[in-house]
Coordinates of C-alpha atoms in Angstrom, one line a residue:
X489 CA 0.0 0.0 0.0
X490 CA 1.3 3.4 -1.0
X491 CA 1.0 6.5 1.2
X492 CA 2.3 9.9 0.3
X493 CA 6.0 10.5 1.1
X494 CA 5.3 13.0 3.8
X495 CA 3.5 10.3 5.9
X496 CA 6.1 7.6 5.5
X497 CA 8.1 7.3 8.7
X498 CA 5.6 9.2 10.8
X499 CA 4.4 7.4 13.9
X500 CA 0.9 7.7 15.3
X501 CA 0.4 9.2 18.7
X502 CA 1.0 6.6 21.4
X503 CA -1.2 7.2 24.4
X504 CA 0.1 6.0 27.8
X505 CA -1.3 3.1 29.7
X506 CA -4.6 3.6 31.4
X507 CA -5.0 3.3 35.2
X508 CA -6.9 0.1 34.6
X509 CA -4.0 -1.4 32.6
X510 CA -1.5 -0.5 35.3
X511 CA -3.6 -1.8 38.1
X512 CA -4.0 -5.1 36.3
X513 CA -0.3 -5.5 35.2
X514 CA 1.2 -4.5 38.6
X515 CA -1.5 -5.8 40.9
X516 CA -2.2 -2.4 42.5
X517 CA -5.4 -1.5 44.2
X518 CA -5.3 2.2 43.3
X519 CA -3.6 4.0 40.4
X520 CA -3.7 7.8 40.0
X521 CA -3.1 9.2 36.5
X522 CA -1.2 12.4 36.5
X523 CA 0.2 12.2 33.0
X524 CA -2.2 13.9 30.6
X525 CA -2.9 17.2 32.3
X526 CA -6.5 16.4 32.9
X527 CA -8.6 18.1 35.6
X528 CA -8.3 15.9 38.7
X529 CA -11.7 17.3 39.9
X530 CA -13.4 16.1 36.7
X531 CA -16.2 18.1 35.1
X532 CA -19.0 20.2 36.5
X533 CA -22.0 18.0 37.5
X534 CA -24.0 20.0 35.0
X535 CA -22.0 18.4 32.2
X536 CA -23.3 14.8 32.8
X537 CA -26.9 16.1 32.9
X538 CA -26.5 18.0 29.6
X539 CA -24.8 15.1 27.9
X540 CA -27.5 12.7 29.0
X541 CA -30.3 15.0 27.8
X542 CA -28.5 15.3 24.4
X543 CA -28.7 11.5 23.8
X544 CA -32.4 11.8 23.2
X545 CA -31.5 12.9 19.7
X546 CA -28.6 10.5 19.2
X547 CA -30.0 9.4 15.7
X548 CA -29.8 13.0 14.4
X549 CA -26.7 14.7 13.1
X550 CA -25.3 17.4 15.4
X551 CA -25.6 21.1 14.6
X552 CA -22.7 21.5 12.3
X553 CA -22.3 25.2 13.2
X554 CA -22.4 24.5 17.0
X555 CA -24.7 27.5 17.2
X556 CA -25.7 27.4 20.9
X557 CA -22.1 26.8 22.0
X558 CA -20.8 29.3 19.5
X559 CA -23.2 32.0 20.8
X560 CA -22.3 31.5 24.4
X561 CA -18.6 31.2 23.8
X562 CA -18.6 34.4 21.7
X563 CA -20.5 36.3 24.3
X564 CA -18.1 35.3 27.1
X565 CA -15.1 36.1 25.0
X566 CA -16.5 39.4 23.7
X567 CA -16.1 38.4 20.0
X568 CA -18.4 37.9 17.1
X569 CA -19.9 34.5 16.4
X570 CA -18.1 34.3 13.1
X571 CA -14.7 34.7 14.7
X572 CA -14.8 31.2 16.1
X573 CA -13.7 27.9 14.5
X574 CA -14.7 24.8 16.5
X575 CA -12.8 21.5 16.4
X576 CA -12.7 18.0 17.8
X577 CA -10.3 19.3 20.4
X578 CA -7.9 22.2 19.6
X579 CA -5.8 19.5 18.0
X580 CA -8.2 19.4 15.2
X581 CA -8.1 23.2 14.8
X582 CA -4.4 22.8 14.2
X583 CA -5.1 20.1 11.7
X584 CA -7.7 22.2 9.9
X585 CA -5.3 25.2 9.8
X586 CA -2.4 23.1 8.4
X587 CA -4.7 21.5 5.8
X588 CA -6.0 24.8 4.7
X589 CA -2.7 26.8 4.6
X590 CA 0.3 24.5 4.0
X591 CA 1.7 23.1 0.8
X592 CA 4.9 21.2 -0.1
X593 CA 7.8 23.6 0.2
X594 CA 6.3 25.8 2.9
X595 CA 7.6 25.9 6.4
X596 CA 6.4 26.5 9.9
X597 CA 8.4 27.9 12.9
X598 CA 7.9 26.4 16.4
X599 CA 9.8 26.2 19.6
X600 CA 11.3 22.8 20.7
X601 CA 10.4 21.0 22.9
X602 CA 6.7 21.9 22.5
X603 CA 3.4 20.4 21.6
X604 CA 4.2 17.8 19.0
X605 CA 1.0 18.2 16.9
X606 CA 2.4 21.3 15.2
X607 CA 5.2 19.3 13.7
X608 CA 3.0 16.3 13.0
X609 CA 0.4 18.1 11.0
X610 CA 2.8 20.3 9.1
X611 CA 4.9 17.3 8.0
X612 CA 1.8 15.5 6.7
X613 CA 1.1 18.5 4.5
X614 CA 4.7 18.4 3.1
X615 CA 6.0 21.4 5.0
X616 CA 9.4 21.9 6.6
X617 CA 9.5 22.4 10.3
X618 CA 11.9 25.0 11.8
X619 CA 12.4 24.2 15.5
X620 CA 14.0 26.8 17.7
X621 CA 15.3 25.5 21.1
X622 CA 13.8 26.7 24.3
X623 CA 16.0 28.9 26.4
X624 CA 15.8 27.8 30.0
X625 CA 12.4 26.3 29.2
X626 CA 11.1 29.5 27.7
X627 CA 10.3 30.4 24.0
X628 CA 13.1 32.3 22.3
X629 CA 10.8 34.6 20.3
X630 CA 13.6 36.7 18.9
X631 CA 15.3 33.6 17.5
X632 CA 11.9 32.3 16.2
X633 CA 11.2 35.6 14.4
X634 CA 14.7 35.4 12.8
X635 CA 13.7 32.0 11.3
X636 CA 10.7 33.4 9.4
X637 CA 11.4 33.6 5.7
X638 CA 9.4 33.9 2.4
X639 CA 8.1 30.3 2.7
X640 CA 7.0 30.6 6.3
X641 CA 3.2 30.3 6.6
X642 CA 2.6 29.6 10.3
X643 CA 4.4 30.3 13.6
X644 CA 3.2 28.4 16.6
X645 CA 3.6 29.8 20.1
X646 CA 2.5 27.4 22.9
X647 CA 1.6 29.7 25.8
X648 CA 1.9 28.3 28.5
X649 CA 4.2 25.9 26.8
X650 CA 3.7 22.2 26.9
X651 CA 5.8 20.4 28.3
X652 CA 7.7 23.1 30.2
X653 CA 4.7 25.0 31.6
X654 CA 6.5 28.3 31.1
X655 CA 4.7 31.4 29.7
X656 CA 5.5 34.2 27.3
X657 CA 4.9 37.6 28.7
X658 CA 2.6 40.3 27.3
X659 CA 5.3 42.8 26.3
X660 CA 7.4 40.1 24.7
X661 CA 4.5 38.7 22.7
X662 CA 3.4 42.1 21.4
X663 CA 7.0 42.9 20.4
X664 CA 7.1 39.6 18.6
X665 CA 3.9 40.2 16.7
X666 CA 5.3 43.5 15.4
X667 CA 8.2 41.6 13.8
X668 CA 6.1 39.0 12.0
X669 CA 4.9 39.7 8.4
X670 CA 1.2 40.1 8.2
X671 CA 0.9 37.3 5.7
X672 CA 2.3 34.8 8.2
X673 CA -0.3 33.3 10.7
X674 CA 0.8 33.4 14.3
X675 CA -1.0 30.8 16.5
X676 CA -1.1 31.4 20.2
X677 CA -2.0 28.0 21.6
X678 CA -3.6 28.8 25.0
X679 CA -4.8 25.3 26.0
X680 CA -3.9 26.1 29.7
X681 CA -5.0 29.7 29.7
X682 CA -7.6 29.3 32.4
X683 CA -4.9 28.2 34.8
X684 CA -2.7 31.2 34.3
X685 CA -2.3 33.3 37.5
X686 CA 0.3 35.8 36.5
X687 CA -0.5 39.4 35.5
X688 CA 2.2 39.2 32.8
X689 CA 0.2 37.3 30.3
X690 CA -0.8 38.5 26.8
X691 CA -4.5 39.6 26.3
X692 CA -4.4 38.1 22.8
X693 CA -8.1 38.4 22.1
X694 CA -7.7 42.2 22.3
X695 CA -5.0 42.0 19.7
X696 CA -7.0 40.3 17.0
X697 CA -8.3 43.5 15.4
X698 CA -4.8 45.0 15.3
X699 CA -3.2 41.7 14.0
X700 CA -5.6 39.9 11.6
X701 CA -2.9 37.2 11.2
X702 CA -3.3 36.1 14.9
X703 CA -5.2 32.9 15.7
X704 CA -5.8 32.1 19.4
X705 CA -6.5 28.4 20.4
X706 CA -8.5 27.4 23.5
X707 CA -9.9 24.0 24.7
X708 CA -12.4 22.5 27.0
X709 CA -10.1 19.5 27.7
X710 CA -8.1 21.0 30.5
X711 CA -9.6 23.3 33.1
X712 CA -13.2 22.5 32.0
X713 CA -12.6 18.8 32.6
X714 CA -14.2 17.3 29.5
X715 CA -11.2 15.9 27.7
X716 CA -13.1 12.8 26.5
X717 CA -15.7 14.9 24.7
X718 CA -13.1 16.6 22.5
X719 CA -14.0 20.2 22.0
X720 CA -11.7 23.1 21.2
X721 CA -11.8 26.2 19.2
X722 CA -9.8 28.9 17.5
X723 CA -10.5 32.7 17.7
X724 CA -9.4 35.0 15.0
X725 CA -10.2 37.7 12.5
X726 CA -13.4 37.1 10.6
X727 CA -11.6 36.8 7.2
X728 CA -9.0 34.4 8.6
X729 CA -11.6 32.1 10.1
X730 CA -13.6 32.2 6.9
X731 CA -10.5 31.4 4.9
X732 CA -9.6 28.2 6.8
X733 CA -13.1 27.0 7.6
X734 CA -13.4 24.9 4.4
X735 CA -10.7 22.7 5.8
X736 CA -13.1 21.6 8.6
X737 CA -15.0 18.4 8.3
X738 CA -18.9 18.6 8.6
X739 CA -20.4 17.7 11.9
X740 CA -16.9 17.6 13.5
X741 CA -18.1 18.2 17.1
X742 CA -20.9 15.9 18.2
X743 CA -24.1 16.8 20.0
X744 CA -23.1 15.4 23.3
X745 CA -19.8 17.3 23.2
X746 CA -21.5 20.5 22.3
X747 CA -24.0 20.1 25.1
X748 CA -21.3 19.2 27.6
X749 CA -19.1 22.1 26.6
X750 CA -21.9 24.5 26.9
X751 CA -22.8 23.3 30.4
X752 CA -19.1 23.4 31.4
X753 CA -18.8 27.0 30.1
X754 CA -21.8 28.1 32.1
X755 CA -20.7 26.7 35.5
X756 CA -18.3 29.4 36.3
X757 CA -18.2 28.6 40.0
X758 CA -16.9 25.1 39.3
X759 CA -14.2 26.4 37.0
X760 CA -13.1 29.0 39.6
X761 CA -12.8 26.3 42.3
X762 CA -10.7 24.1 40.1
X763 CA -8.4 27.0 39.1
X764 CA -8.0 28.2 42.7
X765 CA -7.2 24.7 43.8
X766 CA -4.6 24.3 41.0
X767 CA -2.9 27.6 42.0
X768 CA -2.6 26.5 45.6
X769 CA -1.3 23.0 44.7
X770 CA 1.2 24.5 42.2
X771 CA 2.6 26.8 44.9
X772 CA 2.9 23.8 47.3
X773 CA 4.6 21.7 44.7
X774 CA 7.1 24.4 43.7
X775 CA 7.9 25.0 47.4
X776 CA 8.5 21.2 47.7
X777 CA 10.9 21.3 44.8
X778 CA 12.8 24.3 46.3
X779 CA 13.1 22.8 49.8
X780 CA 14.5 19.6 48.4
X781 CA 16.8 20.9 45.7
X782 CA 14.7 19.5 42.8
X783 CA 15.0 21.5 39.6
X784 CA 11.7 22.6 38.1
X785 CA 10.4 25.0 35.5
X786 CA 8.1 27.8 36.7
X787 CA 4.6 26.7 35.6
X788 CA 1.6 28.7 34.5
X789 CA -0.3 25.5 33.7
X790 CA -1.7 22.6 35.7
X791 CA 1.5 20.5 35.6
X792 CA 5.1 20.8 36.6
X793 CA 8.2 19.7 34.7
X794 CA 10.7 18.7 37.4
X795 CA 13.8 16.6 38.0
X796 CA 15.2 14.5 40.9
X797 CA 18.5 14.3 38.9
X798 CA 17.8 10.8 37.7
X799 CA 16.8 9.6 34.2
X800 CA 13.1 10.3 33.6
X801 CA 12.5 6.7 32.8
X802 CA 13.7 5.6 36.2
X803 CA 11.5 8.1 38.0
X804 CA 8.5 7.1 35.8
X805 CA 9.0 3.4 36.6
X806 CA 9.3 4.0 40.3
X807 CA 6.2 6.2 40.5
X808 CA 4.2 3.7 38.4
X809 CA 5.2 0.8 40.7
X810 CA 3.8 2.9 43.5
X811 CA 0.5 3.8 41.9
X812 CA 1.2 7.0 39.9
X813 CA 1.3 7.4 36.1
X814 CA 3.3 10.5 35.1
X815 CA 4.9 11.6 31.8
X816 CA 8.4 10.4 31.2
X817 CA 10.5 13.4 30.2
X818 CA 12.7 11.3 27.9
X819 CA 9.8 11.3 25.4
X820 CA 9.4 15.1 25.8
X821 CA 13.0 16.3 25.1
X822 CA 13.8 16.5 28.8
X823 CA 15.6 13.2 29.5
X824 CA 16.2 13.9 33.3
X825 CA 12.7 15.2 34.1
X826 CA 9.2 14.0 34.5
X827 CA 6.0 16.0 33.9
X828 CA 3.5 15.7 36.7
X829 CA -0.1 16.9 36.5
X830 CA -1.2 18.7 39.7
X831 CA -3.7 16.3 41.3
X832 CA -5.8 16.5 44.4
X833 CA -4.0 17.6 47.6
X834 CA -3.8 14.1 49.0
X835 CA -2.3 12.7 45.8
X836 CA 0.2 15.5 45.5
X837 CA 1.4 14.8 49.0
X838 CA 1.7 11.0 48.3
X839 CA 3.7 11.5 45.1
X840 CA 6.0 13.9 46.8
X841 CA 6.7 11.2 49.4
X842 CA 7.5 8.8 46.7
X843 CA 9.9 11.2 45.0
X844 CA 11.8 11.6 48.3
X845 CA 11.7 7.9 48.9
X846 CA 13.3 7.4 45.4
X847 CA 16.1 9.8 46.1
X848 CA 16.8 8.1 49.4
X849 CA 16.8 4.7 47.7
X850 CA 19.3 5.9 45.1
X851 CA 21.5 7.4 47.8
X852 CA 21.4 4.2 49.7
X853 CA 19.7 5.7 52.7
X854 CA 17.4 3.5 54.7

């Protein structure tokens, strides 16, 4: 069977093991997954109600325009309805954009390490990927701007960045936008935006009128706690959204997902509680790292990239044997780190105990 050359050699995304798999394989009673940056508090109770009610019409195609969700999202963001592009997760919005914009011989500019789907989708479309190394875990926007040339079509800025959790500040981002040609699309991927608790964060939505080449990505998978329903969206200039919309498949967000996302969006109190808890647990985890001499990157997300000065695979294995699934940094470009989602307080306390136990074990201390 022949596939196009750009797909040859690409590997499909490999999800990690589920808690059920780990429990069965290791004979554990309880396994906590802190690997995929999901909301440890789940979703608003209103989500399950809305999803259940939507199943009455399961035989009917969903609203292809996601009108109810579109109207509510636009109202809360202060944008027009036709400035939104919905996808089966923000991953699909990236796919739609690359499908609509990129051709063989074009290129994109990204940081590295960063979210891998930028590269993956660009390569499928035959584009070159220019990767600019992070500097101390942060985007080097000046170096990224220098990589833009006449064949550059898209620049991706993951903010906060996955996997480092670091953020790009407001002044730095605005200065960067001024350097990018207006025919190059700049994507500000803000999957973790709701968790940001610094004042130094770009208000990108207010910049869209000034920069019609700016596309902002958001998702319901993280803070809103509905990762399994797969709903994300892009916000941009009306003309930009209209130009890339033909790359979207019809009915790409299902009725249950739309209903669940709408319910999640409306339950502001639940979201606020989750965000507040995340900020508190983040401060505690960073303090733990500082007190014990563990390197970490300052996070504006719901996870921490940290090191106990051992290979990431060794830390991953130890934690998994003791009931925690985390992300091995060796697969993320940080071979001596692990990425840990902030969980519930009791789980964060337990995983910190295991990290200390591992260090003592490696040092030969009983």
